[in-house]
PDB file of C-alpha atoms in Angstrom:
ATOM      1  CA  ALA E   1       6.748 -26.113  -1.947  1.00  0.00           C
ATOM      2  CA  GLU E   2       3.403 -24.446  -1.536  1.00  0.00           C
ATOM      3  CA  TRP E   3       3.416 -21.199   0.369  1.00  0.00           C
ATOM      4  CA  LYS E   4       1.795 -21.483   3.788  1.00  0.00           C
ATOM      5  CA  LYS E   5      -0.356 -18.607   4.921  1.00  0.00           C
ATOM      6  CA  ARG E   6       1.180 -16.728   7.816  1.00  0.00           C
ATOM      7  CA  ASN E   7      -0.713 -15.088  10.594  1.00  0.00           C
ATOM      8  CA  ALA E   8      -0.219 -11.568   9.238  1.00  0.00           C
ATOM      9  CA  THR E   9      -1.771  -8.497  10.812  1.00  0.00           C
ATOM     10  CA  PRO E  10      -1.312  -4.765  10.249  1.00  0.00           C
ATOM     11  CA  GLU E  11       0.426  -4.650  13.627  1.00  0.00           C
ATOM     12  CA  LYS E  12       2.929  -7.356  12.620  1.00  0.00           C
ATOM     13  CA  PHE E  13       3.503  -5.551   9.333  1.00  0.00           C
ATOM     14  CA  ALA E  14       4.330  -2.354  11.248  1.00  0.00           C
ATOM     15  CA  GLU E  15       6.590  -4.241  13.659  1.00  0.00           C
ATOM     16  CA  ASN E  16       8.516  -5.609  10.680  1.00  0.00           C
ATOM     17  CA  VAL E  17       8.861  -2.046   9.412  1.00  0.00           C
ATOM     18  CA  LYS E  18      10.267  -1.067  12.817  1.00  0.00           C
ATOM     19  CA  LYS E  19      12.840  -3.872  12.668  1.00  0.00           C
ATOM     20  CA  ASP E  20      13.765  -2.940   9.108  1.00  0.00           C
ATOM     21  CA  SER E  21      14.102   0.753   9.941  1.00  0.00           C
ATOM     22  CA  ALA E  22      17.360   0.014  11.746  1.00  0.00           C
ATOM     23  CA  ALA E  23      18.905  -1.256   8.497  1.00  0.00           C
ATOM     24  CA  PRO E  24      20.475   1.144   6.002  1.00  0.00           C
ATOM     25  CA  GLU E  25      18.101   2.543   3.373  1.00  0.00           C
ATOM     26  CA  LEU E  26      19.379   0.408   0.483  1.00  0.00           C
ATOM     27  CA  GLU E  27      19.106  -2.799   2.523  1.00  0.00           C
ATOM     28  CA  ARG E  28      15.495  -2.001   3.439  1.00  0.00           C
ATOM     29  CA  VAL E  29      14.536  -1.487  -0.202  1.00  0.00           C
ATOM     30  CA  GLU E  30      16.389  -4.627  -1.314  1.00  0.00           C
ATOM     31  CA  GLY E  31      14.736  -6.629   1.486  1.00  0.00           C
ATOM     32  CA  MET E  32      11.257  -5.489   0.452  1.00  0.00           C
ATOM     33  CA  GLN E  33      11.987  -6.260  -3.191  1.00  0.00           C
ATOM     34  CA  ALA E  34      13.162  -9.778  -2.277  1.00  0.00           C
ATOM     35  CA  PHE E  35      10.024 -10.237  -0.170  1.00  0.00           C
ATOM     36  CA  LEU E  36       7.827  -9.298  -3.129  1.00  0.00           C
ATOM     37  CA  THR E  37       8.921 -12.371  -5.080  1.00  0.00           C
ATOM     38  CA  CYS E  38       7.137 -14.473  -2.432  1.00  0.00           C
ATOM     39  CA  SER E  39       4.068 -12.226  -2.254  1.00  0.00           C
ATOM     40  CA  GLY E  40       1.964 -13.965  -4.860  1.00  0.00           C
ATOM     41  CA  TRP E  41       1.752 -10.852  -7.012  1.00  0.00           C
ATOM     42  CA  ASP E  42       2.605 -11.293 -10.678  1.00  0.00           C
ATOM     43  CA  GLU E  43       5.651  -9.561 -12.180  1.00  0.00           C
ATOM     44  CA  GLU E  44       3.727  -6.427 -13.150  1.00  0.00           C
ATOM     45  CA  CYS E  45       2.423  -5.926  -9.629  1.00  0.00           C
ATOM     46  CA  GLN E  46       5.785  -6.750  -8.082  1.00  0.00           C
ATOM     47  CA  SER E  47       7.303  -4.056 -10.270  1.00  0.00           C
ATOM     48  CA  ALA E  48       4.589  -1.531  -9.378  1.00  0.00           C
ATOM     49  CA  VAL E  49       4.814  -2.204  -5.630  1.00  0.00           C
ATOM     50  CA  SER E  50       8.607  -2.200  -5.741  1.00  0.00           C
ATOM     51  CA  SER E  51       8.550   1.222  -7.380  1.00  0.00           C
ATOM     52  CA  ILE E  52       6.053   2.563  -4.834  1.00  0.00           C
ATOM     53  CA  VAL E  53       7.886   1.191  -1.788  1.00  0.00           C
ATOM     54  CA  GLY E  54      11.425   1.786  -3.018  1.00  0.00           C
ATOM     55  CA  ALA E  55      11.084   5.096  -4.820  1.00  0.00           C
ATOM     56  CA  THR E  56       7.918   7.131  -5.384  1.00  0.00           C
ATOM     57  CA  CYS E  57       6.436   6.726  -1.873  1.00  0.00           C
ATOM     58  CA  PHE E  58       9.555   5.739   0.053  1.00  0.00           C
ATOM     59  CA  TYR E  59       9.738   8.820   2.277  1.00  0.00           C
ATOM     60  CA  GLU E  60       6.004   8.873   2.933  1.00  0.00           C
ATOM     61  CA  ILE E  61       5.965   5.185   3.906  1.00  0.00           C
ATOM     62  CA  GLU E  62       9.008   5.652   6.140  1.00  0.00           C
ATOM     63  CA  ALA E  63       7.559   8.696   7.896  1.00  0.00           C
ATOM     64  CA  ILE E  64       4.138   7.138   8.486  1.00  0.00           C
ATOM     65  CA  SER E  65       5.520   3.748   9.547  1.00  0.00           C
ATOM     66  CA  GLN E  66       7.975   5.260  11.994  1.00  0.00           C
ATOM     67  CA  TRP E  67       5.262   7.491  13.438  1.00  0.00           C
ATOM     68  CA  PHE E  68       2.972   4.491  14.008  1.00  0.00           C
ATOM     69  CA  VAL E  69       5.736   2.589  15.770  1.00  0.00           C
ATOM     70  CA  SER E  70       7.030   5.490  17.881  1.00  0.00           C
ATOM     71  CA  SER E  71       3.579   6.856  18.816  1.00  0.00           C
ATOM     72  CA  GLY E  72       2.495   3.665  20.559  1.00  0.00           C
ATOM     73  CA  VAL E  73      -0.724   3.582  18.533  1.00  0.00           C
ATOM     74  CA  LEU E  74      -0.067  -0.041  17.599  1.00  0.00           C
ATOM     75  CA  LYS E  75      -0.548  -1.112  21.224  1.00  0.00           C
ATOM     76  CA  ASN E  76      -4.283  -0.437  20.861  1.00  0.00           C
ATOM     77  CA  LYS E  77      -5.974  -3.083  18.751  1.00  0.00           C
ATOM     78  CA  PRO E  78      -7.574  -2.889  16.338  1.00  0.00           C
ATOM     79  CA  VAL E  79      -5.775   0.141  14.949  1.00  0.00           C
ATOM     80  CA  ASN E  80      -7.950   2.717  13.214  1.00  0.00           C
ATOM     81  CA  ALA E  81      -5.505   4.734  11.127  1.00  0.00           C
ATOM     82  CA  THR E  82      -8.102   7.333  10.146  1.00  0.00           C
ATOM     83  CA  ALA E  83      -8.519   8.279  13.810  1.00  0.00           C
ATOM     84  CA  HIS E  84      -4.881   9.406  13.832  1.00  0.00           C
ATOM     85  CA  MET E  85      -4.803  11.702  10.809  1.00  0.00           C
ATOM     86  CA  SER E  86      -3.287  14.657  12.662  1.00  0.00           C
ATOM     87  CA  GLY E  87      -0.317  12.518  13.757  1.00  0.00           C
ATOM     88  CA  ILE E  88       0.099  11.081  10.266  1.00  0.00           C
ATOM     89  CA  GLU E  89      -0.030  14.555   8.700  1.00  0.00           C
ATOM     90  CA  GLU E  90       2.507  15.808  11.256  1.00  0.00           C
ATOM     91  CA  ALA E  91       4.810  12.865  10.471  1.00  0.00           C
ATOM     92  CA  LEU E  92       4.669  13.815   6.784  1.00  0.00           C
ATOM     93  CA  GLY E  93       5.472  17.460   7.532  1.00  0.00           C
ATOM     94  CA  PRO E  94       9.263  17.330   7.166  1.00  0.00           C
ATOM     95  CA  CYS E  95       9.208  15.476   3.843  1.00  0.00           C
ATOM     96  CA  CYS E  96       5.915  16.331   2.238  1.00  0.00           C
ATOM     97  CA  ASP E  97       4.083  19.215   3.959  1.00  0.00           C
ATOM     98  CA  GLY E  98       1.593  16.825   5.560  1.00  0.00           C
ATOM     99  CA  LYS E  99       0.395  15.343   2.255  1.00  0.00           C
ATOM    100  CA  LEU E 100       1.444  12.659  -0.191  1.00  0.00           C
ATOM    101  CA  SER E 101       3.810  13.920  -2.874  1.00  0.00           C
ATOM    102  CA  ASP E 102       2.466  14.119  -6.420  1.00  0.00           C
ATOM    103  CA  ALA E 103       4.817  11.328  -7.547  1.00  0.00           C
ATOM    104  CA  CYS E 104       3.626   9.049  -4.763  1.00  0.00           C
ATOM    105  CA  CYS E 105      -0.026   9.817  -5.416  1.00  0.00           C
ATOM    106  CA  VAL E 106       0.139   9.123  -9.151  1.00  0.00           C
ATOM    107  CA  SER E 107       2.008   5.854  -8.605  1.00  0.00           C
ATOM    108  CA  LEU E 108      -0.812   4.493  -6.419  1.00  0.00           C
ATOM    109  CA  SER E 109      -3.214   4.230  -9.360  1.00  0.00           C
ATOM    110  CA  SER E 110      -1.499   0.966 -10.377  1.00  0.00           C
ATOM    111  CA  MET E 111      -2.928  -0.572  -7.238  1.00  0.00           C
ATOM    112  CA  ILE E 112      -6.494  -0.304  -8.584  1.00  0.00           C
ATOM    113  CA  ALA E 113      -5.973  -0.462 -12.376  1.00  0.00           C
ATOM    114  CA  GLN E 114      -3.017  -0.709 -14.695  1.00  0.00           C
ATOM    115  CA  TYR E 115      -2.051  -1.027 -18.291  1.00  0.00           C
ATOM    116  CA  GLY E 116       0.409  -3.821 -18.909  1.00  0.00           C
ATOM    117  CA  ARG E 117       1.715  -5.954 -21.713  1.00  0.00           C
ATOM    118  CA  VAL E 118      -1.734  -7.525 -22.243  1.00  0.00           C
ATOM    119  CA  GLY E 119      -3.711  -4.279 -22.012  1.00  0.00           C
ATOM    120  CA  TRP E 120      -5.848  -2.903 -19.193  1.00  0.00           C
ATOM    121  CA  ARG E 121      -6.547  -4.993 -16.125  1.00  0.00           C
ATOM    122  CA  ALA E 122      -7.627  -4.635 -12.545  1.00  0.00           C
ATOM    123  CA  GLY E 123      -4.797  -3.478 -10.302  1.00  0.00           C
ATOM    124  CA  CYS E 124      -2.710  -5.214  -7.698  1.00  0.00           C
ATOM    125  CA  LEU E 125      -5.291  -4.852  -4.926  1.00  0.00           C
ATOM    126  CA  CYS E 126      -7.581  -7.139  -6.938  1.00  0.00           C
ATOM    127  CA  GLU E 127      -5.121 -10.002  -6.533  1.00  0.00           C
ATOM    128  CA  LYS E 128      -6.836 -11.191  -3.369  1.00  0.00           C
ATOM    129  CA  GLN E 129      -4.461 -14.019  -2.469  1.00  0.00           C
ATOM    130  CA  ALA E 130      -1.400 -11.768  -2.696  1.00  0.00           C
ATOM    131  CA  VAL E 131      -3.082  -9.017  -0.673  1.00  0.00           C
ATOM    132  CA  GLU E 132      -4.018 -11.538   2.045  1.00  0.00           C
ATOM    133  CA  ARG E 133      -0.418 -12.791   2.114  1.00  0.00           C
ATOM    134  CA  MET E 134       0.861  -9.264   2.592  1.00  0.00           C
ATOM    135  CA  PHE E 135      -1.720  -7.945   5.062  1.00  0.00           C
ATOM    136  CA  GLY E 136      -3.379 -10.974   6.687  1.00  0.00           C
ATOM    137  CA  ASP E 137      -6.916 -12.264   7.019  1.00  0.00           C
ATOM    138  CA  ASP E 138      -8.389  -8.812   7.666  1.00  0.00           C
ATOM    139  CA  SER E 139      -6.664  -7.398   4.587  1.00  0.00           C
ATOM    140  CA  GLU E 140      -9.859  -5.962   3.111  1.00  0.00           C
ATOM    141  CA  GLU E 141     -10.446  -3.692   6.109  1.00  0.00           C
ATOM    142  CA  PHE E 142      -6.737  -2.794   6.291  1.00  0.00           C
ATOM    143  CA  VAL E 143      -6.627  -1.809   2.601  1.00  0.00           C
ATOM    144  CA  LYS E 144      -9.832   0.235   2.986  1.00  0.00           C
ATOM    145  CA  GLN E 145      -8.141   2.154   5.799  1.00  0.00           C
ATOM    146  CA  ILE E 146      -5.086   2.734   3.618  1.00  0.00           C
ATOM    147  CA  ALA E 147      -7.313   4.081   0.829  1.00  0.00           C
ATOM    148  CA  GLU E 148      -9.150   6.377   3.245  1.00  0.00           C
ATOM    149  CA  VAL E 149      -5.883   7.707   4.688  1.00  0.00           C
ATOM    150  CA  VAL E 150      -4.514   8.234   1.168  1.00  0.00           C
ATOM    151  CA  LYS E 151      -7.621  10.243   0.260  1.00  0.00           C
ATOM    152  CA  LYS E 152      -7.376  12.354   3.417  1.00  0.00           C
ATOM    153  CA  LEU E 153      -3.743  13.055   2.516  1.00  0.00           C
ATOM    154  CA  GLY E 154      -4.892  14.722  -0.693  1.00  0.00           C
ATOM    155  CA  CYS E 155      -4.669  11.830  -3.158  1.00  0.00           C
ATOM    156  CA  ASP E 156      -7.659  10.390  -5.017  1.00  0.00           C
ATOM    157  CA  GLN E 157      -5.752   7.815  -7.098  1.00  0.00           C
ATOM    158  CA  MET E 158      -7.196   4.840  -5.218  1.00  0.00           C
ATOM    159  CA  GLU E 159     -10.821   5.805  -5.877  1.00  0.00           C
ATOM    160  CA  GLY E 160     -11.371   4.825  -9.494  1.00  0.00           C
ATOM    161  CA  SER E 161     -13.514   7.920 -10.096  1.00  0.00           C
ATOM    162  CA  ALA E 162     -15.231   8.645 -13.413  1.00  0.00           C
ATOM    163  CA  LYS E 163     -12.748  11.476 -14.015  1.00  0.00           C
ATOM    164  CA  GLN E 164      -9.795   9.157 -13.380  1.00  0.00           C
ATOM    165  CA  ARG E 165     -11.322   6.575 -15.719  1.00  0.00           C
ATOM    166  CA  SER E 166     -11.698   9.206 -18.417  1.00  0.00           C
ATOM    167  CA  ASP E 167      -8.287  10.855 -17.904  1.00  0.00           C
ATOM    168  CA  GLU E 168      -6.427   7.550 -18.004  1.00  0.00           C
ATOM    169  CA  GLY E 169      -8.484   5.928 -20.766  1.00  0.00           C
ATOM    170  CA  TRP E 170      -9.784   2.990 -18.764  1.00  0.00           C
ATOM    171  CA  PRO E 171     -12.193   0.708 -20.647  1.00  0.00           C
ATOM    172  CA  ASP E 172     -15.816   1.028 -19.465  1.00  0.00           C
ATOM    173  CA  ASP E 173     -15.982  -2.637 -18.439  1.00  0.00           C
ATOM    174  CA  LEU E 174     -12.794  -2.583 -16.303  1.00  0.00           C
ATOM    175  CA  SER E 175     -13.560  -3.674 -12.732  1.00  0.00           C
ATOM    176  CA  VAL E 176     -11.267  -2.008 -10.232  1.00  0.00           C
ATOM    177  CA  TRP E 177     -10.731  -2.326  -6.495  1.00  0.00           C
ATOM    178  CA  PRO E 178     -12.840  -2.604  -4.389  1.00  0.00           C
ATOM    179  CA  GLN E 179     -15.323  -4.000  -6.937  1.00  0.00           C
ATOM    180  CA  CYS E 180     -12.907  -6.586  -8.374  1.00  0.00           C
TER     181      CYS E 180
END
């Protein structure tokens, strides 16, 4: 059966996080991994996202998601995450000193470019249909906010800078998010 597009929004995504936060840690990770098989992402992206959500950025995602839910910010629509950086940084204080951990930051590069079994390719954020399934019709704006928040939290791995291209050996003709 063909997947039917759901009416996803960043607010609904956060509400699902709130519901999931009551489940034990292992169940939350397993639930997200099961959800990824329906996301539309290919196996390489499913693996990358699973690693980010379930391991390298788990504590950061938990802290930020719980802060958004408990702060009441989600009641104001649309949500502008960058307007709430002090709260986000405070939420990350106990686990990460108000920044993204190095492991989390490095893992995010797979979202804009990655090397897989067929060589270099644009990252998971360039799979437009999967991103829309995960984040809804306004996914482009939502992902831009995520990238801006990530940068303000001390991580430049979602930028695709010339230095990053050089350091990681990206081919010159590789198109990365947001220029997919």
